[in-house]
XYZ file of N, CA and C in Angstrom:
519
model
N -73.078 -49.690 -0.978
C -72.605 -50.552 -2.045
C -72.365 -49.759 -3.336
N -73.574 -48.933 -3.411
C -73.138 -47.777 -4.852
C -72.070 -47.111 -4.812
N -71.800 -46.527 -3.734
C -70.312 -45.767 -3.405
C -69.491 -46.559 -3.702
N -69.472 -47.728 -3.217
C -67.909 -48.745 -2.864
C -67.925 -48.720 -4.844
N -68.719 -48.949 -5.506
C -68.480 -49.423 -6.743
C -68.071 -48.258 -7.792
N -68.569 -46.953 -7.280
C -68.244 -46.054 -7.707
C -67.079 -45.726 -7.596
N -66.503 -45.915 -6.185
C -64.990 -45.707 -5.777
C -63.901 -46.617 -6.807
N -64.744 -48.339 -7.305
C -63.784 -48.989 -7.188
C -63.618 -48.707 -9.175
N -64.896 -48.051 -9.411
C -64.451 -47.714 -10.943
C -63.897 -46.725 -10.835
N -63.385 -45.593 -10.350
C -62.086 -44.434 -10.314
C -60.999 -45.364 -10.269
N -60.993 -46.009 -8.952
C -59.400 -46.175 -8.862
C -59.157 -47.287 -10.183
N -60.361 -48.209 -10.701
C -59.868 -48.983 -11.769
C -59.506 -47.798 -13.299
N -59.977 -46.818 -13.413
C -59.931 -46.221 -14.494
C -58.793 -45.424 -14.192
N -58.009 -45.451 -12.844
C -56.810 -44.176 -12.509
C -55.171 -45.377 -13.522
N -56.383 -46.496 -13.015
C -54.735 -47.788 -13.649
C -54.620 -48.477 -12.079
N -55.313 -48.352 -11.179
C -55.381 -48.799 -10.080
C -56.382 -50.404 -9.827
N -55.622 -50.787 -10.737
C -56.773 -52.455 -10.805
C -56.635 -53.291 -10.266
N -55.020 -53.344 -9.746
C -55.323 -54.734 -8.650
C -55.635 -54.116 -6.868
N -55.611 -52.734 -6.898
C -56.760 -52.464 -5.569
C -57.912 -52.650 -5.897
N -58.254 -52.746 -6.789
C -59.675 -53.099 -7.095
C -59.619 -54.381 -6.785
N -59.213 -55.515 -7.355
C -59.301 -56.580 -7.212
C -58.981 -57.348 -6.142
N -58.102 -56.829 -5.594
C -57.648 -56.659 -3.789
C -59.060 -56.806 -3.052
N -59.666 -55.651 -3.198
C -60.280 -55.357 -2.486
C -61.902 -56.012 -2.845
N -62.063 -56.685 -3.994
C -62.963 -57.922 -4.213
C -62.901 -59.333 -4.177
N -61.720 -59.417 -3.810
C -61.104 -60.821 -3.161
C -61.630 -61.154 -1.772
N -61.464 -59.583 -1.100
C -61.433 -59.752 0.461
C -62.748 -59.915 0.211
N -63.600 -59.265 0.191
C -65.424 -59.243 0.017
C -65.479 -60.432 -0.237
N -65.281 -61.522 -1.922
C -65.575 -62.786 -1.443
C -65.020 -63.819 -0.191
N -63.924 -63.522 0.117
C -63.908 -64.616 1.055
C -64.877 -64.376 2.424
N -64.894 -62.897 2.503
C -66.089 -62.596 3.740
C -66.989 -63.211 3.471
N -67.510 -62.915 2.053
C -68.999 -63.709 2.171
C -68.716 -65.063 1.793
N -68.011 -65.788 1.509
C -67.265 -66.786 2.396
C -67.552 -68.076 3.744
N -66.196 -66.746 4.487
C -66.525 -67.163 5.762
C -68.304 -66.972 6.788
N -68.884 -65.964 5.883
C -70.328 -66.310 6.804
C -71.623 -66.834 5.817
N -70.887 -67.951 5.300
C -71.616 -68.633 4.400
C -72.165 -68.432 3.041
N -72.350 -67.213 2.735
C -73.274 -66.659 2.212
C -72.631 -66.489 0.500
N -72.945 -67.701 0.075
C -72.347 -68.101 -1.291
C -72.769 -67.532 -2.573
N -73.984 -66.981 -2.519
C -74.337 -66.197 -3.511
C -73.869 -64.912 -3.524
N -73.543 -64.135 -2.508
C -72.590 -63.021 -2.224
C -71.219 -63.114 -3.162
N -70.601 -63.959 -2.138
C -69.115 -64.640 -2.879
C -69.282 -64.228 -4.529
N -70.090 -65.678 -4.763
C -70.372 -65.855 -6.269
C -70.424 -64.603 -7.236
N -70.867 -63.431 -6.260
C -71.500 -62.309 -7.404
C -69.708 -61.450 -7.345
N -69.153 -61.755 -6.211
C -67.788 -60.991 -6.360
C -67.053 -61.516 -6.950
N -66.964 -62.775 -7.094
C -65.957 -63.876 -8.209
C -66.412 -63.564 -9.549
N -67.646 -63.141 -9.459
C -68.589 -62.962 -11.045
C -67.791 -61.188 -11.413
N -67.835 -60.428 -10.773
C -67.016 -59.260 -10.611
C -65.672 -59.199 -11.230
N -64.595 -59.947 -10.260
C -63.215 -60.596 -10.322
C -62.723 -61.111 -12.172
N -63.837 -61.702 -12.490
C -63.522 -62.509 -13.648
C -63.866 -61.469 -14.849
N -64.608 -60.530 -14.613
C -65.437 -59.539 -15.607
C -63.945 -58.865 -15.951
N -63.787 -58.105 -14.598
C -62.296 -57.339 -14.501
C -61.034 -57.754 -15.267
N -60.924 -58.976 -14.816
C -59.719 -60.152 -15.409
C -59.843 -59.976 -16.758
N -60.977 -60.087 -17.092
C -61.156 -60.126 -18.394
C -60.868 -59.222 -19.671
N -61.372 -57.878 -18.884
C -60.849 -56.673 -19.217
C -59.716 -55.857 -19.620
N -58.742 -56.806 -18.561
C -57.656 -56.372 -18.096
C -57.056 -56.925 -19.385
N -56.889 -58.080 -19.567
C -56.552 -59.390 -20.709
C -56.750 -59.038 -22.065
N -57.806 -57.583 -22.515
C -58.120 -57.669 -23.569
C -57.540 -56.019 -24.236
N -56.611 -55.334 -22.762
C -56.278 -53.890 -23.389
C -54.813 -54.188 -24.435
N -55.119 -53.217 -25.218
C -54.593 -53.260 -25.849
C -52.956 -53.369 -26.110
N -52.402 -52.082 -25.152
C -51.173 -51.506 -24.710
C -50.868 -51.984 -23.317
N -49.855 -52.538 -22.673
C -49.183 -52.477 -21.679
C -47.582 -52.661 -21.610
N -47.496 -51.794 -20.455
C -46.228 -51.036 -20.091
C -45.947 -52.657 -19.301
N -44.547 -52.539 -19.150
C -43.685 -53.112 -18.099
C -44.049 -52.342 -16.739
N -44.353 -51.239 -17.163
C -44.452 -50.401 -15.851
C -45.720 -49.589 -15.375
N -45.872 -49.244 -14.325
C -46.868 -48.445 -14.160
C -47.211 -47.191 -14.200
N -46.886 -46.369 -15.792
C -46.744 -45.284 -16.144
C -48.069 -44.472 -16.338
N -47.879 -43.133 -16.270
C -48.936 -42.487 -16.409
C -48.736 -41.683 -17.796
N -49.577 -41.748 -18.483
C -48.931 -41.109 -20.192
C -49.790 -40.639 -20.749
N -50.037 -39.243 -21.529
C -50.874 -38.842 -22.470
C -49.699 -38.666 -23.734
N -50.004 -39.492 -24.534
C -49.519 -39.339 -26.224
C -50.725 -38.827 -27.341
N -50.249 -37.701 -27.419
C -50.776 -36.475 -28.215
C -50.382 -36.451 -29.820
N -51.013 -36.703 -30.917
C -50.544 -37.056 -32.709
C -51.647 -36.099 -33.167
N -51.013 -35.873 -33.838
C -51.919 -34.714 -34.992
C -51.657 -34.512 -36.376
N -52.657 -35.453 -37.463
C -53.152 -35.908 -37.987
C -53.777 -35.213 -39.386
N -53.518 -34.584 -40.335
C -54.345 -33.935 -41.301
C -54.248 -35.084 -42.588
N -55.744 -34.711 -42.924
C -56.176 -35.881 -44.200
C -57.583 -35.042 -44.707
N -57.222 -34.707 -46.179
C -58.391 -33.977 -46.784
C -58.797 -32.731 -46.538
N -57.702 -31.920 -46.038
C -58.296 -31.098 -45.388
C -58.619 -31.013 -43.853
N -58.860 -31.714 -43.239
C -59.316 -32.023 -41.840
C -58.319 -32.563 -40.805
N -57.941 -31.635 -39.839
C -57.129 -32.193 -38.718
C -57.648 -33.139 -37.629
N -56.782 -34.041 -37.146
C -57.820 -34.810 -36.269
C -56.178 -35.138 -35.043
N -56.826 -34.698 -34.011
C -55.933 -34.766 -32.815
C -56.164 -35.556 -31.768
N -55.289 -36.450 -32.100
C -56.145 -38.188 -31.401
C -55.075 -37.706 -29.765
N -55.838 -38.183 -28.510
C -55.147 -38.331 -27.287
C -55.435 -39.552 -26.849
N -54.322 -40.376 -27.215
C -53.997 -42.085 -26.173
C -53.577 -41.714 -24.697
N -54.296 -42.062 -23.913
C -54.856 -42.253 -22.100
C -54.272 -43.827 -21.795
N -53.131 -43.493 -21.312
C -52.076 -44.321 -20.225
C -52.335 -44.117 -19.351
N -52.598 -45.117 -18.498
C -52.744 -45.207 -16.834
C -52.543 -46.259 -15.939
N -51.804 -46.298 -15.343
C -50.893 -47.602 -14.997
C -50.022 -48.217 -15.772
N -49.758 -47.838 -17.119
C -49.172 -48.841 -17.780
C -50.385 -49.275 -19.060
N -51.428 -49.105 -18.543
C -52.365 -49.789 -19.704
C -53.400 -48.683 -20.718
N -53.335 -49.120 -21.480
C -53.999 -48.095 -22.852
C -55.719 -48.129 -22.056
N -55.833 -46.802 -21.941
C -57.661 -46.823 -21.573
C -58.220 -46.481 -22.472
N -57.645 -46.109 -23.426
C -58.620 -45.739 -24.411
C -58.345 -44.168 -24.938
N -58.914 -44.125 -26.512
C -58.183 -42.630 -27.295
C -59.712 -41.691 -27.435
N -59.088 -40.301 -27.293
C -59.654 -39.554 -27.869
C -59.589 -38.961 -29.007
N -60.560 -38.418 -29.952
C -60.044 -37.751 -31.343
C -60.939 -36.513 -31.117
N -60.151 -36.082 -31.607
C -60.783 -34.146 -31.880
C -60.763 -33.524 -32.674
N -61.753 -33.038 -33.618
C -61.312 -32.430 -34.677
C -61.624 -30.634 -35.068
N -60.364 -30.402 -34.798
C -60.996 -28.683 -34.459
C -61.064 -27.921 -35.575
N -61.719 -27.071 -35.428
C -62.758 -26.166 -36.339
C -61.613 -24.873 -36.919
N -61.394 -24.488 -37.841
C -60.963 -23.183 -38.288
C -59.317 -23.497 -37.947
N -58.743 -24.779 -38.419
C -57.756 -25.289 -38.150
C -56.774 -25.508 -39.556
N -57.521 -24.845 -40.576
C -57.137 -25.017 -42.020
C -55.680 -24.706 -42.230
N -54.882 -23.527 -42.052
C -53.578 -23.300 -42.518
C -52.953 -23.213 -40.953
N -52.953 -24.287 -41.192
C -51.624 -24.326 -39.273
C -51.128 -25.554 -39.783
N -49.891 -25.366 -38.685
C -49.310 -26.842 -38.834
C -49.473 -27.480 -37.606
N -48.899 -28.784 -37.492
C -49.382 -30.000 -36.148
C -48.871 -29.498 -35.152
N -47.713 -28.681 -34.775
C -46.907 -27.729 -33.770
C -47.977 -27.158 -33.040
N -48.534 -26.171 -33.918
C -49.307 -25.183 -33.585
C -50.348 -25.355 -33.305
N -50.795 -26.733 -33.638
C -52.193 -27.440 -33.174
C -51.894 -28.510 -31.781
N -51.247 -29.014 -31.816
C -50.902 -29.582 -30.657
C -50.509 -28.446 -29.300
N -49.813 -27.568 -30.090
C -49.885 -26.768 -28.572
C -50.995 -25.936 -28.154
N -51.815 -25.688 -29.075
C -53.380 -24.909 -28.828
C -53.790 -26.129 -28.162
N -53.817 -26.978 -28.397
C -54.963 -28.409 -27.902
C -54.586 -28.781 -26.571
N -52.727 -28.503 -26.341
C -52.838 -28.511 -25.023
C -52.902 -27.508 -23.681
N -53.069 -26.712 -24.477
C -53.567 -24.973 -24.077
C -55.179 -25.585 -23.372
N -55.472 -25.794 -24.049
C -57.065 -25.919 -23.903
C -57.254 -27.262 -22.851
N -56.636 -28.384 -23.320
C -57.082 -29.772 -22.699
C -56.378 -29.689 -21.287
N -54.979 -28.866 -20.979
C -54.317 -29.080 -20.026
C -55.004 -27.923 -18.876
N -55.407 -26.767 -19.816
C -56.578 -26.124 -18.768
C -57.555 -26.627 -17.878
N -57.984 -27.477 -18.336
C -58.997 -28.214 -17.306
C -59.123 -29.783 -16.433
N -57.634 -30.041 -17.674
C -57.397 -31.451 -16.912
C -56.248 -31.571 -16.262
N -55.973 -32.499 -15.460
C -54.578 -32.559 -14.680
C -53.370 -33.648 -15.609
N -52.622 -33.047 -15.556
C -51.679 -33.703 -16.894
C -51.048 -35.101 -16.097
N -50.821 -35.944 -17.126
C -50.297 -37.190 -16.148
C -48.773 -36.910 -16.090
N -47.728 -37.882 -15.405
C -46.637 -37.898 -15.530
C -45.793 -37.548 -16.245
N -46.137 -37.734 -17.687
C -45.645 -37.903 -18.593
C -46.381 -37.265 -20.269
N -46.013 -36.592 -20.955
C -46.829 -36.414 -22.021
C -45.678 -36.347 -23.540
N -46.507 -37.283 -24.300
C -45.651 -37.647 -25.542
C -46.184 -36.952 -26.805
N -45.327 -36.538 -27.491
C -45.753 -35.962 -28.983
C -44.613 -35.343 -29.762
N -44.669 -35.552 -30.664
C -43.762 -35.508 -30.991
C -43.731 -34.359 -31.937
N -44.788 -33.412 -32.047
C -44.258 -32.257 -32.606
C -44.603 -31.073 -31.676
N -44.479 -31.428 -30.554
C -44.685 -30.301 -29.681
C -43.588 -28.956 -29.886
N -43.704 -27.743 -30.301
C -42.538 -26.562 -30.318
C -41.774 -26.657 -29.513
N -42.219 -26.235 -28.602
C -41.103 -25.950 -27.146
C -41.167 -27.033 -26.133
N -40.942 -28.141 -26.020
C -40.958 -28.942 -24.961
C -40.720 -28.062 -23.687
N -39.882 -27.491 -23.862
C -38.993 -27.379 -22.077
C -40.525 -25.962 -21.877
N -41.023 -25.310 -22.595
C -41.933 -24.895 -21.763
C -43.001 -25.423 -21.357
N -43.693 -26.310 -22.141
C -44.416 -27.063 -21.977
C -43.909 -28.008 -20.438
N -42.871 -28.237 -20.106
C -42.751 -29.381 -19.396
C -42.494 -28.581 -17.793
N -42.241 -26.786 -17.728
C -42.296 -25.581 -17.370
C -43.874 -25.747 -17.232
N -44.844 -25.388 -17.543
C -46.250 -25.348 -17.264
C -46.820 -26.237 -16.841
N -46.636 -27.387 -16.767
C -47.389 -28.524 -16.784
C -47.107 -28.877 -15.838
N -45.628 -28.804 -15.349
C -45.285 -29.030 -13.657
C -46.383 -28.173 -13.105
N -45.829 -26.718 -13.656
C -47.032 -25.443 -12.706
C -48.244 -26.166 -12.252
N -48.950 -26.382 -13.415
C -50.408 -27.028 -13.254
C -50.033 -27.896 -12.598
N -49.212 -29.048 -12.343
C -49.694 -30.048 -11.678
C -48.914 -30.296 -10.368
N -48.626 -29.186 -9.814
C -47.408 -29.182 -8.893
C -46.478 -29.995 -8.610
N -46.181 -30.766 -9.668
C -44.805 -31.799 -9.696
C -44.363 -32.265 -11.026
N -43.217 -32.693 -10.573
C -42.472 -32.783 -12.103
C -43.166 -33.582 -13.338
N -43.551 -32.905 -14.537
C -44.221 -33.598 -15.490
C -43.116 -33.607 -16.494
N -43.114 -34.969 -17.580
C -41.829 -34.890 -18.419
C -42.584 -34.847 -19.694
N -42.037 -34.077 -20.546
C -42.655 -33.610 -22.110
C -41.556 -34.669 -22.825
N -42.194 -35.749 -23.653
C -40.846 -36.174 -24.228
C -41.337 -36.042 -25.906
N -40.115 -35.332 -26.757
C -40.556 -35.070 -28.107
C -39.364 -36.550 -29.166
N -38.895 -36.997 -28.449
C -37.788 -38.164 -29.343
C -38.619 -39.393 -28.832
N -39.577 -39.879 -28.961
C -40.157 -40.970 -28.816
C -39.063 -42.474 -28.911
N -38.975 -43.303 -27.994
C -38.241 -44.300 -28.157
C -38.779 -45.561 -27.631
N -38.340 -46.698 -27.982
C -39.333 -47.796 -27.282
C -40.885 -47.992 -27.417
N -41.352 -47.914 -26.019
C -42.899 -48.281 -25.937
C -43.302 -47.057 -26.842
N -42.337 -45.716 -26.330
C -43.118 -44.638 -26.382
C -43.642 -44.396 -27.940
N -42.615 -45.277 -28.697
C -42.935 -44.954 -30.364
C -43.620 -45.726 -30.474
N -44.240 -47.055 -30.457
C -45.057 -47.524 -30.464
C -46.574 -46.530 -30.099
N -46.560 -46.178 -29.156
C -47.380 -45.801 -28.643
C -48.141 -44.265 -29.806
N -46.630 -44.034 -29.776
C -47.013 -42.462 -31.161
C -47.797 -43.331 -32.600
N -47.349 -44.503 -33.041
C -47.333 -44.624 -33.812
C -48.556 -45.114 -33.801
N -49.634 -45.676 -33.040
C -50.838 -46.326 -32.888
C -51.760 -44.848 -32.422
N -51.495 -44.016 -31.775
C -51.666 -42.430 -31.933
C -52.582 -41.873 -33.587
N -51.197 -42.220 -34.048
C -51.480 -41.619 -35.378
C -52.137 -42.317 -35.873
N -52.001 -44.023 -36.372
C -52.482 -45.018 -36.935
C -54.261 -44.294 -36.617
N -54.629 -44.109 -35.256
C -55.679 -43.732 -35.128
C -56.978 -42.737 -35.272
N -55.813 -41.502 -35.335
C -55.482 -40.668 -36.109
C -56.354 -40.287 -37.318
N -55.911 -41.489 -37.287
C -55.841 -42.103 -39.846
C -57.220 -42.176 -39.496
């Protein structure tokens, strides 16, 4: 049971939520069909937690996109390099970073150190937005490398995607 729940928070945190929910549907009606209503009950109790969750993110896509939008941020002195986490389509939630000995650079040069570093150890999603990235086309050159398939660097933000920059930064702030 620890596994199954462990499994079913990856695939919910990949943007994979209605296999999750798929697959807690079937569980209640099993326990269900062999009576056993307090079972059910605790997976409907599950079902509705999820629902709930789902109902309260912030960002969603029309689609089921995979997106890191990357903004970089100076105020007072202090840079702060927020990363908004798209997955499926839905905002999971931002990171902020604020790096050290970052005083005379500009957001170019900090955004591409940050993804020097962050894309080193993580696997890049589909898609990655920012809009002061230097060189897109190498960036979008490496990031395939790392991730052995086509990753798209987009630096003209349009649509969701400016939205998305713009709540980036807002956050940023």
């Amino acid at each position: 049971d620890y596994a199954r729940d462990v499994g079913n928070a990856a695939l919910f945190l990949q943007g994979k939520e209605n296999e999750v929910l798929n697959q807690l549907q079937q569980k209640m009606e099993q326990c269900s069909e062999i009576l056993n209503f307090e079972g059910a009950a605790q997976f409907r109790d599950q079902i509705r937690v999820l629902q709930k969750v789902l109902t309260k993110q912030y960002v969603e896509s029309g689609s089921e996109r995979d997106v890191d939008v990357l903004c970089a941020v100076q105020r007072h002195g202090t840079w702060c390099v927020n990363l908004v986490m798209i997955r499926g389509g839905r905002h999971l939630g931002d990171k902020s970073f604020f790096p050290q000995n970052a005083v005379d650079i500009d957001a170019a040069t900090l955004i591409d150190a940050f993804m020097e570093q962050h894309y080193g150890t993580q696997m890049p999603p589909n898609t990655v937005i920012s809009d002061v990235i230097a060189d897109a086309a190498q960036w979008q050159e490496t990031l395939s490398e790392i991730a052995g398939k086509q990753i798209k660097v987009v630096t003209r933000a349009q649509g969701e995607a400016k939205v998305w920059l713009a709540m980036g930064a807002k956050n940023a702030m």
